[in-house]
Short mmCIF file of C-alpha atoms in Angstrom, two decimals:
data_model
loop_
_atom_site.label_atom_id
_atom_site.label_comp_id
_atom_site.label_asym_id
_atom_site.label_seq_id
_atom_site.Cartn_x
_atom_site.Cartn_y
_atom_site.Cartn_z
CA UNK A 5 -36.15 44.41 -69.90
CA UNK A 6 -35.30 42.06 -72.65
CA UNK A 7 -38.17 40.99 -75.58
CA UNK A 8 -38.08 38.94 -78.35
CA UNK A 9 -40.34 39.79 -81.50
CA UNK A 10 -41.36 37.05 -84.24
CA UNK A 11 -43.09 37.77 -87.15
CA UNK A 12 -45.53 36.80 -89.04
CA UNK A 13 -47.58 35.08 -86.52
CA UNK A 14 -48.95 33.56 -89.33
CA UNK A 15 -48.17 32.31 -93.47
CA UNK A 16 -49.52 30.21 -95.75
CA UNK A 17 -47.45 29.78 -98.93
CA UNK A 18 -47.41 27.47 -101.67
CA UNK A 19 -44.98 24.52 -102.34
CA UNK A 20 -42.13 26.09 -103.96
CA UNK A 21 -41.92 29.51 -102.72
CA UNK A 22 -39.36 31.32 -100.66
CA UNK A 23 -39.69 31.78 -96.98
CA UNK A 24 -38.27 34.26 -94.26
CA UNK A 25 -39.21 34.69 -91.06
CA UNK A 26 -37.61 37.04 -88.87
CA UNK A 27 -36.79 37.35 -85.27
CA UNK A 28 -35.23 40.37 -83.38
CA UNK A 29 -34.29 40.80 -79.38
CA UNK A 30 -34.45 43.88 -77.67
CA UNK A 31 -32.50 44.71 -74.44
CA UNK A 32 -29.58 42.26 -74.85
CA UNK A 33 -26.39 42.70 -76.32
CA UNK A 34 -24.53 39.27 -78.25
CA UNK A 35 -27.30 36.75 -77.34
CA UNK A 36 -27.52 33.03 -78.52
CA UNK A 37 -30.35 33.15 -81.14
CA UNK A 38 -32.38 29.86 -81.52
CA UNK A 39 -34.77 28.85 -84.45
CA UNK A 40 -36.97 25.59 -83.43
CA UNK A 41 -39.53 23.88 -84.98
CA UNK A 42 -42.73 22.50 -83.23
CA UNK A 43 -44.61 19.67 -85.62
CA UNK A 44 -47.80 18.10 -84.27
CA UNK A 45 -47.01 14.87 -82.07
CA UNK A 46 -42.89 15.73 -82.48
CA UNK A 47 -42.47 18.48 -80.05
CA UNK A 48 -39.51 21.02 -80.14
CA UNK A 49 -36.75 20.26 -82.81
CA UNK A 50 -33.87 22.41 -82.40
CA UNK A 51 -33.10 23.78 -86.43
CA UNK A 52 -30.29 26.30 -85.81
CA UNK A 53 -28.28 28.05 -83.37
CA UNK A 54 -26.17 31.15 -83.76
CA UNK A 55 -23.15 32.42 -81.12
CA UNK A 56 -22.75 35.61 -82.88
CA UNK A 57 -23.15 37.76 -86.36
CA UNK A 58 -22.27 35.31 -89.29
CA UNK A 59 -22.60 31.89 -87.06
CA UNK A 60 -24.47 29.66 -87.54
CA UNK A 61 -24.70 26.52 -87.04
CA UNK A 62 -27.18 23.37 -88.46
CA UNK A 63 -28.69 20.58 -85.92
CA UNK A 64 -30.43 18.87 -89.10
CA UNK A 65 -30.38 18.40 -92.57
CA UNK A 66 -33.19 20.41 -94.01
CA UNK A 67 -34.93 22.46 -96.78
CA UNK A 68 -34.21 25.83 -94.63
CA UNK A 69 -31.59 27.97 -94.02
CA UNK A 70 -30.45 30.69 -91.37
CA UNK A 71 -28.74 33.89 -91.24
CA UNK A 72 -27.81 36.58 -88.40
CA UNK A 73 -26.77 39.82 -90.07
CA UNK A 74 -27.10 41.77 -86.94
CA UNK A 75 -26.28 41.20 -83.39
CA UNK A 76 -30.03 40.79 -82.60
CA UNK A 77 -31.40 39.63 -85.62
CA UNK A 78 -31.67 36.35 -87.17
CA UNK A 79 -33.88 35.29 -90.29
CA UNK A 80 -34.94 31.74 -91.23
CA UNK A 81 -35.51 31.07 -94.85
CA UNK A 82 -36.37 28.26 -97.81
CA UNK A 83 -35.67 29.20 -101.20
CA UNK A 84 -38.66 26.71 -102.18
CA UNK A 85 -40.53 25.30 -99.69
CA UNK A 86 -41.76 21.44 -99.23
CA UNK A 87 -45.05 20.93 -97.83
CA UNK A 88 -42.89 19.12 -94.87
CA UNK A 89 -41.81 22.35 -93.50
CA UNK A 90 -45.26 22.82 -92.52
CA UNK A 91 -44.90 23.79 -88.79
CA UNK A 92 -44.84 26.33 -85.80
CA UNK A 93 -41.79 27.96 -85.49
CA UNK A 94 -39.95 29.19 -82.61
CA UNK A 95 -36.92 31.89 -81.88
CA UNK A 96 -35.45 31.81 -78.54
CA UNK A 97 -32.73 33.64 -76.76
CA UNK A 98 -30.07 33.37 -74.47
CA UNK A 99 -27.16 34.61 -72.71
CA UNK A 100 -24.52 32.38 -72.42
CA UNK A 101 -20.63 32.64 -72.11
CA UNK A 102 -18.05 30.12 -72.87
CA UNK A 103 -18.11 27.51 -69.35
CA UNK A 104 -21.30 29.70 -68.01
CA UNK A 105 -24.06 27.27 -69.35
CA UNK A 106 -26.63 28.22 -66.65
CA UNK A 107 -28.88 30.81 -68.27
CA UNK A 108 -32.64 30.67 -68.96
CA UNK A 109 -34.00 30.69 -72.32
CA UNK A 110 -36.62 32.63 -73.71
CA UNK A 111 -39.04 32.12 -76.39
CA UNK A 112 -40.74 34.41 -79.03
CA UNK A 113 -44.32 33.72 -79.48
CA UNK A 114 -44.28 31.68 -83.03
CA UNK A 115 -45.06 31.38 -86.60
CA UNK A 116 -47.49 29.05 -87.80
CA UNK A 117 -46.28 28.23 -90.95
CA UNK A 118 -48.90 26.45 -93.42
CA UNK A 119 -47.55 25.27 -96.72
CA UNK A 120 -50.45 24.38 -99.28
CA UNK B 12 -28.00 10.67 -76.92
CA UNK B 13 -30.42 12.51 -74.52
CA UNK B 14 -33.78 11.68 -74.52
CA UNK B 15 -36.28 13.49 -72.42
CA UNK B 16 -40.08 11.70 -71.67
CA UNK B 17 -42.73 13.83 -69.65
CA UNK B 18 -45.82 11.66 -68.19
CA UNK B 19 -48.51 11.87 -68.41
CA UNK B 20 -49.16 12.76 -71.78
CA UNK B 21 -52.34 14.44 -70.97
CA UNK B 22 -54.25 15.06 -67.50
CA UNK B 23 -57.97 16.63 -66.31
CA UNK B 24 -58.50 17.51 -63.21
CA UNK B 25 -61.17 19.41 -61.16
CA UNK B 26 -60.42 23.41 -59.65
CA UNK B 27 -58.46 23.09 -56.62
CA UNK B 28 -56.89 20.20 -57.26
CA UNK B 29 -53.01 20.11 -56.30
CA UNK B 30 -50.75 17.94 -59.21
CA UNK B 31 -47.64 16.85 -59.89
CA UNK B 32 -46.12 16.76 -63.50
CA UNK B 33 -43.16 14.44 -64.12
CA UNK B 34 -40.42 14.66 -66.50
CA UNK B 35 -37.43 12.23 -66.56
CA UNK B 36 -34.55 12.34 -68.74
CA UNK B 37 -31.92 9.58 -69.97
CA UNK B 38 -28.44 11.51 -69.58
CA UNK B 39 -27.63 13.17 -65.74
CA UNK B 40 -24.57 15.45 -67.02
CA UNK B 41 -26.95 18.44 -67.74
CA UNK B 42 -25.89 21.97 -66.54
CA UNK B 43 -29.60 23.11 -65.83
CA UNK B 44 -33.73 21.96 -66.56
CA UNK B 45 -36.49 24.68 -67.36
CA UNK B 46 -40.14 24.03 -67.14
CA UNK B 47 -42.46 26.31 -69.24
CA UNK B 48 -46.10 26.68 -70.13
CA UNK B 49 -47.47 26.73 -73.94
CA UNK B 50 -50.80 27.98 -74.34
CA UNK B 51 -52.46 27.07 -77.70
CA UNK B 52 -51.13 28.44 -80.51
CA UNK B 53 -48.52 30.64 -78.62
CA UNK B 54 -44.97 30.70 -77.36
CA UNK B 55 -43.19 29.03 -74.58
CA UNK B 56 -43.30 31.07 -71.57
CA UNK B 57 -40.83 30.37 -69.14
CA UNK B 58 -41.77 29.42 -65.44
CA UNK B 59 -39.08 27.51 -63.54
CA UNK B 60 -35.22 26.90 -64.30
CA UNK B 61 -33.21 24.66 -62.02
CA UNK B 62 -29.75 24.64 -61.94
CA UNK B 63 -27.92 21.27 -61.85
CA UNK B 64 -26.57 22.40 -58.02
CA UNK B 65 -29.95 22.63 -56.98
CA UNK B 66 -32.86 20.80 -55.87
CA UNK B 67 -35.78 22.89 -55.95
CA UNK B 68 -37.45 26.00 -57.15
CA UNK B 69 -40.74 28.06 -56.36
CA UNK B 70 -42.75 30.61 -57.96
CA UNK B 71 -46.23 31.26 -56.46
CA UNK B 72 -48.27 28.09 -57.06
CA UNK B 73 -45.74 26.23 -58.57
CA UNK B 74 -42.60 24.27 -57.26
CA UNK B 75 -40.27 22.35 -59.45
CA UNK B 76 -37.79 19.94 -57.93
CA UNK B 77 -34.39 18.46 -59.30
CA UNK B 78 -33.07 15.01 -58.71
CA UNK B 79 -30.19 14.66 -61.24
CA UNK B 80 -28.69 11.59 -60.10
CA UNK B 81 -32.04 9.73 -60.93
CA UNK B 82 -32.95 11.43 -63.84
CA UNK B 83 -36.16 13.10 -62.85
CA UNK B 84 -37.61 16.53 -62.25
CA UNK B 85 -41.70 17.30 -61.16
CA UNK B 86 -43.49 20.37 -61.94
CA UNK B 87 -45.93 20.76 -58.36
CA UNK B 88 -48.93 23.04 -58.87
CA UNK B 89 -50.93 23.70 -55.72
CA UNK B 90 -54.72 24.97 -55.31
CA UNK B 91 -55.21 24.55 -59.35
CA UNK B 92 -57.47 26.98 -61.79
CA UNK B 93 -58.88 26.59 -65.08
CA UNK B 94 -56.00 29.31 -66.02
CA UNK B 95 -53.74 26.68 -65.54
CA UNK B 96 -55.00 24.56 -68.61
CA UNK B 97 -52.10 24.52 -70.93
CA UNK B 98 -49.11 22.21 -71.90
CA UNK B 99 -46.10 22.13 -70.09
CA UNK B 100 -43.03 21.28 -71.24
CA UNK B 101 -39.87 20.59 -69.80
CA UNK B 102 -36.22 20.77 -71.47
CA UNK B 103 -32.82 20.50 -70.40
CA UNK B 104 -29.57 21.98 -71.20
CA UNK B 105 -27.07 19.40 -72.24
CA UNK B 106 -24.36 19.91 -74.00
CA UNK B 107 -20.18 20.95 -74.43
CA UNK B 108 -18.85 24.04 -76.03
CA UNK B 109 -20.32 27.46 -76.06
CA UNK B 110 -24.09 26.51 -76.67
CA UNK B 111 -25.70 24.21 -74.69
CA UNK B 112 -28.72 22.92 -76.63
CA UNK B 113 -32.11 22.55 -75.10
CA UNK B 114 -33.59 18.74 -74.99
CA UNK B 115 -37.65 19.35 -74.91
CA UNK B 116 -40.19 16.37 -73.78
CA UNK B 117 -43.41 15.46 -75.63
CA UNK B 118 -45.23 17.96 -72.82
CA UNK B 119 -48.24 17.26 -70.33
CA UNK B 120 -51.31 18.94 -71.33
CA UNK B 121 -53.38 20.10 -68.66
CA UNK B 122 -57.15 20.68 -68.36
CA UNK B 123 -58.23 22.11 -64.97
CA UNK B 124 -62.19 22.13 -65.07
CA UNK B 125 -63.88 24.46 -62.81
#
């Protein structure tokens, strides 16, 4: 069966440090990776979405930044983070092939991410 | 631009009860809508997805139904339990290319009070 592992749960880091928060699947080979961010009274903002190693794509302009240097990895980082990136952060997964748009998503179970 | 609204914002109601949970959205062309459950602090678990051919799904206690032309989906919970307090969220898939991008609404949060 498939799983998808966030960590930390939790951070709290001062303005102006770096950030990275990883996520890894298990049980799936070339999944879409998703990084969303839940902020109190905005609900789910998708950040970035990859198709594959090295792609990545941006939904907003933003202090963070996202990589995917494995098949089933993908890492969300700040090189100095704003105390607006403040936030619960979500990975989710999916499988998806060009015209097969049909497939469930799944989510990882967060990082609250506190920045003081 | 899609825009996705889920109402009531918040509800309470007593063990037992049987509720419905409505979610519209502005846009019909959407390949598929997923309902999950978010317990405090946690993840999105996933408990429904309806594909954009279909009208309905079930799962135990819960049955989610799918009327694209209008714009509206509802989350049906029968005999409810305090276990049931959460907030549920809705999203569709809309989108062209390889990625379709999930839509979320605001949520419902539920209280079930035994």
């Amino acid at each position: 069966s498939q799983t998808i592992h966030q960590w930390p749960a939790t951070l709290v880091q001062p303005v102006g440090s770096p950030l990275s928060l990883e996520c890894t699947v298990e049980g799936t080979s070339n999944p879409n990776l998703y990084w969303y961010r839940q902020a109190a009274g905005r609900g789910l903002q998708l950040l970035f979405y990859s198709v594959g190693i090295g792609q990545i794509s941006s939904e907003v302009p933003q202090n963070l930044s996202a990589s995917r240097p494995q098949d089933r990895q993908f890492i969300l980082s700040s090189k100095k983070l704003l105390l607006s990136d403040s936030g619960f952060y979500l990975c989710a997964w999916n499988n998806e092939r060009t015209g097969i748009m049909n497939t469930e998503a799944f989510f990882g179970q967060g990082t609250r991410l506190t920045v003081v | 631009k899609q825009e996705v609204t889920q109402i009531p914002a918040a509800l309470s109601v007593p063990e037992g009860e049987n509720l419905v949970l409505n979610c519209s959205f502005t846009d019909s062309a959407i390949y598929n809508l997923q309902w999950f459950r978010q317990d405090p602090g946690k993840g999105l678990t996933s408990l429904l997805l309806i594909q954009s051919s279909q009208r309905e799904q079930t799962s135990g206690r819960l049955n989610a139904s799918l009327d694209k032309s209008s714009g509206r989906s509802t989350l049906y919970i029968a005999a409810s339990q305090p276990g049931d307090s959460a907030t549920y969220l809705c999203a569709v898939r809309h989108g062209s290319g390889n990625t379709g991008k999930l839509i979320f609404g605001q949520g419902t949060t539920l209280q079930v009070k035994p």
